[in-house]
Coordinates of N, CA, C and O and ligand atoms in Angstrom, one line a residue:
M1 N 0.1 -1.3 -0.3 CA 0.0 -0.5 0.0 C 1.1 0.8 -0.5 O 1.8 1.2 1.3
K2 N 0.8 2.5 -0.9 CA 1.5 3.3 -1.1 C 1.0 4.0 -0.6 O 0.1 5.0 -0.2
K3 N 1.9 4.6 0.8 CA 1.1 6.2 2.0 C 2.3 7.1 1.1 O 2.9 7.5 0.9
I4 N 0.6 8.8 1.2 CA 1.4 9.9 1.0 C 1.1 10.9 1.8 O 0.0 10.4 2.8
I5 N 1.9 11.2 2.6 CA 1.3 12.6 3.6 C 1.6 14.1 2.9 O 2.6 14.2 1.7
T6 N 0.5 14.9 2.9 CA 0.5 16.3 2.9 C 0.3 17.3 4.1 O 0.1 16.5 5.3
Y7 N 1.3 18.1 3.7 CA 0.8 18.9 5.0 C -0.3 20.8 4.8 O -0.1 21.3 3.7
G8 N -1.3 21.1 5.3 CA -1.7 22.5 4.8 C -2.3 22.8 5.7 O -3.6 22.1 7.4
T9 N -2.6 24.0 5.8 CA -4.4 24.7 6.8 C -5.3 24.2 6.3 O -6.9 24.2 7.3
F10 N -5.5 24.2 4.8 CA -7.3 24.0 4.5 C -8.5 24.8 5.3 O -9.0 24.0 5.6
D11 N -7.8 26.0 5.8 CA -9.7 27.1 6.2 C -9.5 27.5 5.0 O -9.6 27.9 3.2
L12 N -11.6 27.7 5.7 CA -12.0 28.4 3.7 C -12.0 26.9 3.1 O -11.7 27.5 1.8
L13 N -11.8 25.3 2.7 CA -11.7 24.7 1.5 C -11.9 24.8 0.8 O -13.6 25.2 0.7
H14 N -11.4 24.9 0.1 CA -12.6 25.2 -1.6 C -11.6 24.7 -2.5 O -10.9 23.7 -2.2
Y15 N -12.1 24.8 -3.9 CA -11.9 23.0 -4.6 C -10.5 23.4 -5.5 O -9.2 23.0 -5.8
G16 N -9.9 24.5 -4.9 CA -7.6 24.6 -5.0 C -7.0 23.5 -4.2 O -6.5 22.7 -4.5
H17 N -7.9 23.6 -2.7 CA -7.2 22.2 -1.8 C -8.3 21.1 -1.7 O -6.6 19.8 -2.1
I18 N -9.6 20.9 -3.0 CA -9.9 19.6 -3.2 C -8.0 18.9 -4.3 O -8.1 17.5 -4.8
N19 N -8.6 19.9 -6.0 CA -7.5 19.7 -6.3 C -6.2 19.2 -5.9 O -5.7 17.8 -6.8
L20 N -6.2 19.3 -4.7 CA -4.2 19.1 -4.5 C -4.5 18.1 -3.9 O -3.8 16.5 -4.2
L21 N -5.6 17.4 -2.8 CA -5.9 16.8 -2.4 C -6.4 15.2 -3.2 O -6.0 14.1 -3.1
R22 N -7.2 15.2 -4.9 CA -7.3 14.7 -5.4 C -6.3 14.1 -6.5 O -6.0 12.7 -6.3
R23 N -5.5 15.0 -6.6 CA -4.3 14.2 -6.9 C -3.6 13.8 -6.0 O -2.1 12.5 -6.6
A24 N -3.4 14.2 -5.3 CA -1.9 13.7 -4.1 C -2.3 12.5 -3.8 O -1.7 11.0 -3.8
K25 N -4.1 12.1 -3.7 CA -4.4 10.7 -3.7 C -3.9 9.8 -4.5 O -3.7 8.1 -4.6
A26 N -4.4 10.7 -6.0 CA -3.9 9.3 -7.1 C -2.4 8.8 -7.3 O -2.0 8.6 -8.3
L27 N -2.0 8.9 -6.1 CA -0.3 9.1 -6.5 C 0.0 8.3 -6.0 O 1.0 7.0 -5.7
G28 N -1.1 7.3 -4.7 CA -1.0 6.1 -4.1 C -2.4 5.5 -3.6 O -3.5 5.6 -4.7
D29 N -2.1 4.9 -2.3 CA -3.8 3.8 -1.8 C -4.2 4.6 -1.2 O -4.9 4.6 -0.2
Y30 N -3.4 6.0 0.0 CA -4.0 5.6 1.4 C -3.2 7.2 1.4 O -1.9 7.2 1.1
L31 N -4.1 8.4 1.9 CA -3.6 9.8 2.1 C -3.7 10.4 3.5 O -4.8 10.2 3.4
I32 N -2.6 10.3 3.0 CA -2.5 11.0 4.9 C -2.4 13.0 4.7 O -1.0 13.0 4.6
V33 N -3.3 13.2 6.0 CA -3.3 14.9 6.0 C -2.7 15.5 7.2 O -3.3 14.9 7.9
A34 N -1.8 15.9 6.6 CA -0.9 17.0 8.5 C -1.7 18.1 8.0 O -1.3 18.8 7.8
L35 N -2.8 18.4 9.5 CA -3.6 19.4 9.2 C -3.2 20.6 10.3 O -3.3 20.6 11.7
S36 N -2.7 22.0 10.2 CA -2.4 22.4 10.7 C -2.6 23.0 12.0 O -4.2 23.9 11.6
T37 N -2.1 23.0 13.1 CA -3.4 23.4 14.2 C -4.0 24.7 14.1 O -2.8 25.5 13.4
D38 N -4.2 25.3 15.8 CA -4.7 26.8 15.2 C -3.6 27.6 15.6 O -3.5 28.8 15.5
E39 N -3.0 26.9 16.7 CA -1.7 26.8 17.2 C -0.3 27.8 16.6 O 0.5 28.5 16.8
F40 N -0.1 26.1 16.0 CA 0.8 26.1 14.6 C 0.2 27.4 13.7 O 1.2 28.1 13.7
N41 N -0.9 27.6 13.4 CA -1.2 28.4 11.9 C -1.2 29.8 13.1 O -0.1 30.8 12.2
W42 N -0.9 30.1 14.3 CA -1.2 31.5 14.8 C 0.3 32.0 14.9 O 0.8 32.9 15.0
N43 N 1.0 31.2 15.3 CA 2.4 31.7 16.1 C 3.0 31.6 15.3 O 4.2 31.8 15.1
E44 N 2.9 30.5 14.0 CA 3.9 30.6 12.7 C 3.5 30.6 11.6 O 4.1 30.9 10.3
K45 N 2.6 30.8 11.2 CA 2.4 31.0 10.0 C 1.3 32.3 9.7 O 1.0 33.0 8.8
H46 N 1.5 33.3 11.2 CA 0.4 34.0 11.7 C -1.4 34.4 10.2 O -1.0 35.6 9.9
K47 N -1.2 33.1 9.8 CA -2.3 32.6 10.1 C -4.3 32.9 10.8 O -3.5 31.9 11.9
K48 N -4.9 33.6 11.0 CA -5.9 33.5 11.6 C -6.7 32.4 10.9 O -8.0 33.4 9.8
C49 N -7.6 31.0 11.6 CA -8.1 30.7 10.7 C -9.8 31.3 11.3 O -9.7 31.5 12.1
Y50 N -10.1 30.3 9.9 CA -11.9 30.9 10.3 C -12.1 30.1 10.5 O -13.3 30.6 12.4
F51 N -12.3 28.4 10.3 CA -12.8 27.4 10.7 C -11.2 27.0 12.1 O -10.4 27.0 12.2
S52 N -11.9 26.3 13.4 CA -11.3 25.8 14.1 C -10.5 25.2 13.3 O -10.7 24.3 12.6
Y53 N -9.5 23.6 14.2 CA -9.0 23.2 14.0 C -10.0 21.5 13.3 O -10.2 21.5 12.4
E54 N -10.8 21.6 14.7 CA -11.5 20.2 14.9 C -12.7 20.5 13.5 O -12.8 19.9 12.9
E55 N -12.9 21.8 13.3 CA -14.3 22.3 12.2 C -13.3 21.7 10.8 O -13.7 21.2 10.5
R56 N -11.6 22.1 10.9 CA -11.3 22.1 9.3 C -11.0 19.8 9.4 O -11.0 19.7 8.5
K57 N -10.9 20.1 10.3 CA -10.2 18.5 10.6 C -12.0 18.1 10.0 O -11.9 16.8 9.1
S58 N -12.9 17.7 10.5 CA -13.8 17.2 10.0 C -14.0 17.0 8.5 O -14.8 16.9 8.2
L59 N -14.1 19.0 8.6 CA -14.1 19.4 6.5 C -13.7 18.1 6.1 O -13.9 17.3 4.5
L60 N -12.5 17.7 6.3 CA -11.1 17.2 5.5 C -11.8 15.3 6.0 O -11.7 14.9 4.6
E61 N -11.9 15.6 6.7 CA -12.3 14.3 7.2 C -13.9 13.1 5.9 O -13.6 12.6 5.6
A62 N -14.9 14.3 5.7 CA -15.8 14.4 4.6 C -14.6 14.3 3.4 O -16.0 13.3 2.0
I63 N -14.4 13.9 2.8 CA -13.5 14.3 1.4 C -12.6 13.0 1.2 O -12.3 12.1 2.2
R64 N -13.3 12.1 0.4 CA -13.0 10.9 -0.3 C -11.3 10.3 -0.1 O -11.4 8.9 0.3
Y65 N -11.1 11.3 -0.8 CA -9.8 11.1 -1.3 C -8.9 11.5 0.0 O -7.8 10.6 0.3
V66 N -9.3 11.7 1.3 CA -8.6 11.7 2.7 C -8.9 10.1 3.5 O -10.8 10.1 3.2
D67 N -7.7 9.4 4.3 CA -7.6 8.3 4.7 C -7.4 8.9 5.4 O -7.7 8.4 7.3
L68 N -6.8 9.9 6.8 CA -6.6 9.9 8.0 C -5.7 11.4 8.6 O -5.8 12.2 7.2
V69 N -6.7 12.0 8.8 CA -5.7 13.4 9.8 C -5.2 13.2 10.6 O -5.7 12.7 11.3
I70 N -3.9 13.9 11.1 CA -3.3 14.2 11.4 C -3.1 15.6 12.4 O -3.0 16.3 10.9
P71 N -1.9 16.3 13.3 CA -2.1 17.1 13.4 C -1.4 18.1 13.1 O 0.4 16.2 13.8
E72 N -1.0 19.1 12.9 CA 0.7 19.6 12.8 C 0.5 20.6 13.9 O 0.2 21.9 13.1
E73 N 2.0 20.2 14.4 CA 2.1 21.4 15.4 C 3.3 22.7 15.0 O 3.5 22.7 16.0
N74 N 4.4 21.5 14.5 CA 5.2 22.4 14.4 C 6.2 22.3 12.8 O 6.1 21.1 12.1
W75 N 7.3 23.0 12.4 CA 8.0 22.7 11.3 C 8.4 21.4 11.3 O 8.5 21.0 9.8
E76 N 8.6 21.3 12.4 CA 10.0 19.8 12.2 C 9.3 18.5 11.8 O 10.2 17.3 11.6
Q77 N 8.2 18.6 12.6 CA 7.9 17.0 12.1 C 6.8 16.1 11.5 O 7.5 15.1 10.7
K78 N 7.5 17.2 10.0 CA 7.9 15.7 9.0 C 8.9 14.5 9.1 O 7.8 13.1 8.9
R79 N 9.7 14.5 9.1 CA 10.1 13.9 8.9 C 10.3 12.4 10.4 O 9.9 11.7 9.8
S80 N 9.6 12.7 11.2 CA 9.2 12.4 12.1 C 7.9 10.9 11.9 O 7.6 10.1 11.5
D81 N 7.4 11.8 11.0 CA 5.9 11.4 10.7 C 6.0 10.6 9.3 O 5.5 9.5 9.5
I82 N 7.1 10.9 8.8 CA 7.0 10.2 7.4 C 7.3 8.8 8.2 O 6.8 7.9 7.2
K83 N 8.2 8.5 8.8 CA 8.6 7.6 9.9 C 7.9 6.7 10.0 O 7.9 5.6 9.4
E84 N 7.8 7.7 11.4 CA 6.3 6.5 11.8 C 4.7 6.2 10.5 O 4.2 5.0 11.2
F85 N 4.1 7.0 10.0 CA 3.4 6.5 8.9 C 4.0 5.8 8.2 O 2.9 5.5 7.0
R86 N 5.0 5.6 7.6 CA 5.8 4.6 6.9 C 5.2 5.1 5.5 O 5.7 4.6 4.3
A87 N 5.4 6.6 5.3 CA 4.6 7.2 4.1 C 6.4 7.4 3.0 O 7.2 7.6 3.3
D88 N 5.0 7.0 1.9 CA 6.3 7.0 0.6 C 6.4 7.9 -0.5 O 7.2 8.0 -0.8
T89 N 5.1 9.3 -0.1 CA 5.9 10.5 -0.7 C 5.4 11.2 0.2 O 4.2 11.1 0.6
F90 N 6.0 12.6 -0.1 CA 5.4 13.3 0.4 C 4.5 14.6 -0.9 O 6.0 14.9 -2.0
V91 N 4.2 15.2 -0.9 CA 3.3 15.6 -1.4 C 2.7 17.5 -1.0 O 2.3 17.9 0.1
I92 N 3.2 18.3 -1.9 CA 2.3 19.7 -1.3 C 2.4 20.5 -2.8 O 2.8 20.1 -3.4
G93 N 1.6 21.8 -2.6 CA 1.9 22.4 -4.5 C 3.3 23.2 -4.2 O 3.9 23.4 -3.3
D94 N 3.3 23.7 -5.7 CA 4.4 23.7 -6.1 C 4.9 25.7 -5.3 O 5.8 26.6 -6.0
D95 N 3.7 26.1 -4.8 CA 4.7 27.0 -4.2 C 5.5 27.1 -2.9 O 5.8 28.3 -2.1
W96 N 5.7 25.7 -2.5 CA 6.4 25.9 -1.6 C 7.6 24.9 -2.8 O 8.5 23.8 -1.8
E97 N 7.6 25.4 -4.1 CA 9.0 24.3 -4.8 C 10.7 24.2 -4.0 O 11.0 25.3 -3.8
G98 N 11.1 22.9 -4.4 CA 12.0 22.8 -3.3 C 11.5 22.9 -1.8 O 13.4 23.0 -1.2
K99 N 10.8 23.6 -0.7 CA 11.2 23.8 0.3 C 11.7 22.8 1.0 O 11.9 22.3 2.1
F100 N 11.3 21.2 0.5 CA 11.5 20.3 1.3 C 12.0 19.4 0.2 O 11.7 17.9 1.2
D101 N 13.2 19.4 -0.4 CA 13.9 18.5 -0.6 C 15.2 17.7 0.5 O 15.6 17.0 0.0
D102 N 14.3 18.4 1.2 CA 15.2 17.5 2.5 C 14.6 16.5 2.5 O 15.6 15.5 3.4
L103 N 14.0 15.9 2.4 CA 13.0 15.4 2.7 C 13.5 13.7 1.6 O 12.6 12.7 1.6
K104 N 14.0 14.2 0.3 CA 14.2 13.4 -0.6 C 15.2 12.2 -0.1 O 15.3 11.4 -0.8
D105 N 15.4 11.9 0.9 CA 16.2 11.0 2.1 C 15.7 10.3 2.3 O 16.5 8.8 2.5
L106 N 14.4 10.5 3.4 CA 13.6 9.5 3.2 C 12.0 8.4 2.5 O 11.8 8.1 2.9
C107 N 11.7 9.1 1.7 CA 10.6 9.6 1.2 C 10.6 10.2 -0.6 O 11.6 10.8 -0.9
E108 N 10.1 9.8 -0.8 CA 9.7 10.8 -2.8 C 8.2 12.1 -2.0 O 8.0 11.6 -1.2
V109 N 9.8 13.4 -2.6 CA 8.9 14.4 -2.4 C 8.3 15.1 -4.2 O 8.9 15.4 -5.2
V110 N 7.1 15.5 -4.3 CA 6.2 15.9 -5.1 C 5.7 17.4 -5.4 O 5.0 17.2 -3.7
Y111 N 6.4 18.4 -6.2 CA 5.4 19.1 -5.6 C 4.2 19.5 -7.5 O 4.8 19.2 -7.9
L112 N 2.8 20.0 -6.7 CA 2.2 19.9 -7.8 C 1.7 21.0 -7.9 O 1.9 22.2 -7.5
P113 N 1.4 21.7 -9.1 CA 0.8 22.5 -9.4 C -0.3 23.6 -8.1 O -1.3 22.3 -9.0
R114 N -0.1 24.4 -8.1 CA -1.6 25.1 -7.3 C -2.4 25.2 -8.3 O -2.3 25.8 -9.7
T115 N -3.3 25.3 -8.2 CA -4.4 25.8 -8.8 C -5.0 27.5 -8.6 O -4.4 28.0 -8.4
P116 N -3.7 27.7 -10.2 CA -3.6 29.3 -9.6 C -5.2 30.8 -9.3 O -4.2 31.1 -8.4
E117 N -6.0 30.9 -9.5 CA -6.5 31.6 -9.9 C -7.5 32.0 -8.1 O -8.5 32.6 -8.0
I118 N -7.8 30.4 -7.2 CA -8.4 30.9 -6.5 C -7.6 30.8 -4.9 O -5.7 29.8 -4.4
S119 N -7.9 30.6 -3.4 CA -7.2 30.9 -2.9 C -8.4 32.2 -1.2 O -8.4 32.5 -1.4
T120 N -7.5 31.4 -0.6 CA -8.5 31.5 1.4 C -8.2 33.0 1.3 O -9.4 33.7 1.6
T121 N -7.6 33.1 0.7 CA -6.4 35.2 1.0 C -7.7 36.0 0.1 O -9.0 36.7 0.2
Q122 N -7.1 35.5 -1.5 CA -8.6 35.9 -2.4 C -9.8 35.7 -1.5 O -11.1 36.8 -2.3
I123 N -10.7 34.9 -1.3 CA -12.1 34.8 -1.0 C -12.3 36.0 -0.1 O -13.6 36.6 0.1
K124 N -11.4 35.9 1.0 CA -11.8 36.5 2.1 C -12.1 38.2 2.0 O -12.9 38.9 2.6
Q125 N -10.7 38.5 0.5 CA -10.4 39.7 0.0 C -12.1 40.1 -0.6 O -12.8 41.2 -0.5
D126 N -12.7 39.1 -1.5 CA -13.6 38.9 -2.3 C -15.0 39.0 -1.9 O -16.3 40.1 -1.5
L127 N -15.2 38.6 -0.7 CA -16.5 38.6 0.5 C -16.5 40.0 1.3 O -17.2 40.5 1.8
K128 N -15.2 40.6 1.3 CA -15.4 41.7 1.8 C -15.2 43.4 0.8 O -16.5 43.6 1.5
M129 N -14.8 42.7 0.2 CA -16.1 43.6 -1.3 C -16.9 43.8 -0.9 O -17.8 44.4 -1.1
T130 N -18.0 42.9 -1.1 CA -19.3 42.0 -1.3 C -19.7 42.8 -0.4 O -20.9 43.5 0.1
T131 N -19.5 43.1 0.9 CA -20.4 43.5 2.0 C -19.8 44.4 1.9 O -20.9 46.0 1.9
K132 N -19.2 45.2 1.5 CA -18.7 46.5 1.4 C -20.0 47.7 0.9 O -20.6 48.6 0.8
T133 N -19.9 47.3 -0.2 CA -20.4 47.5 -1.8 C -22.4 46.7 -1.5 O -22.8 47.1 -2.6
G134 N -22.3 46.5 -0.1 CA -24.1 45.9 -0.6 C -23.8 44.4 -1.2 O -25.9 44.6 -2.0
G135 N -23.6 43.6 -1.5 CA -23.8 42.0 -1.8 C -23.1 42.4 -3.6 O -23.7 40.7 -4.3
D136 N -23.6 42.7 -4.5 CA -23.1 43.4 -6.2 C -21.8 43.5 -6.1 O -21.4 43.0 -7.6
G137 N -20.8 43.7 -4.9 CA -19.7 43.5 -6.0 C -19.1 44.5 -6.6 O -18.2 45.3 -6.8
K138 N -19.9 45.4 -6.8 CA -19.7 47.4 -7.9 C -18.7 48.0 -7.0 O -19.5 48.5 -5.7
Ligands
C2G207 N1 -2.8 24.7 -2.6 C1 -3.4 25.0 -4.0 N2 -4.1 25.5 -4.8 C2 -4.5 26.4 -4.6 C3 -4.5 27.0 -2.8 C4 -3.9 26.0 -2.0 O1 -2.7 23.3 -4.7 N3 -5.4 27.7 -4.9 C5 -2.4 23.7 -2.0 C6 -1.6 24.1 -1.1 O2 0.1 24.6 -2.0 C7 -0.7 23.4 -0.4 C8 -2.6 22.5 0.0 O3 -3.1 23.0 -1.3 O4 -0.4 22.0 -0.5 C9 -2.9 23.7 1.4 O5 -2.8 24.9 1.5 P1 -2.6 25.7 2.5 O6 -3.5 25.2 3.2 O7 -2.5 27.3 2.0 O8 -1.7 25.1 3.4 P2 0.3 25.6 3.9 O9 -0.2 27.4 5.1 O10 0.9 26.0 2.5 O11 0.7 24.7 4.5 O12 4.3 22.7 5.8 C10 3.5 23.2 5.3 C11 2.5 24.1 5.9 O13 1.8 23.6 6.7 C12 1.2 24.7 4.0

């Protein structure tokens, strides 16, 4: 059984995330998602999530491509996660291109093209626009 592992915040889950998860799963048989905790997001990524860890976890667990969700609590846990879960492949979007090549002694490392036109930040900005202008966005 080929095991894949990936990491992320997955806040305001959108089709860019789903595209990533679908392609990651297609590389193997079992997909583990290490989901950034609220503390990790705030302290290390300076992201304030709209949905809590538990809410984001339950959303991910409802996705057909996802087999297991574990917490991502720090930047350093990847090596021990890969060993502990015997992951064959580490996958992440190419906005991280090259950043995790140090894992190549442990497993295959794959950077997948991001879905370019969507991001959680963009969604938040667009929503701010619509509420300000009374919903028609003009
Ligand atoms: N993603 C994508 N296309 C988008 C947005 C996101 O392919 N339009 C991918 C990202 O490249 C990442 C995953 O979806 O692989 C989750 O994205 P984020 O929640 O933004 O994760 P990030 O903050 O990049 O966290 O230790 C690694 C970090 O936890 C990665």
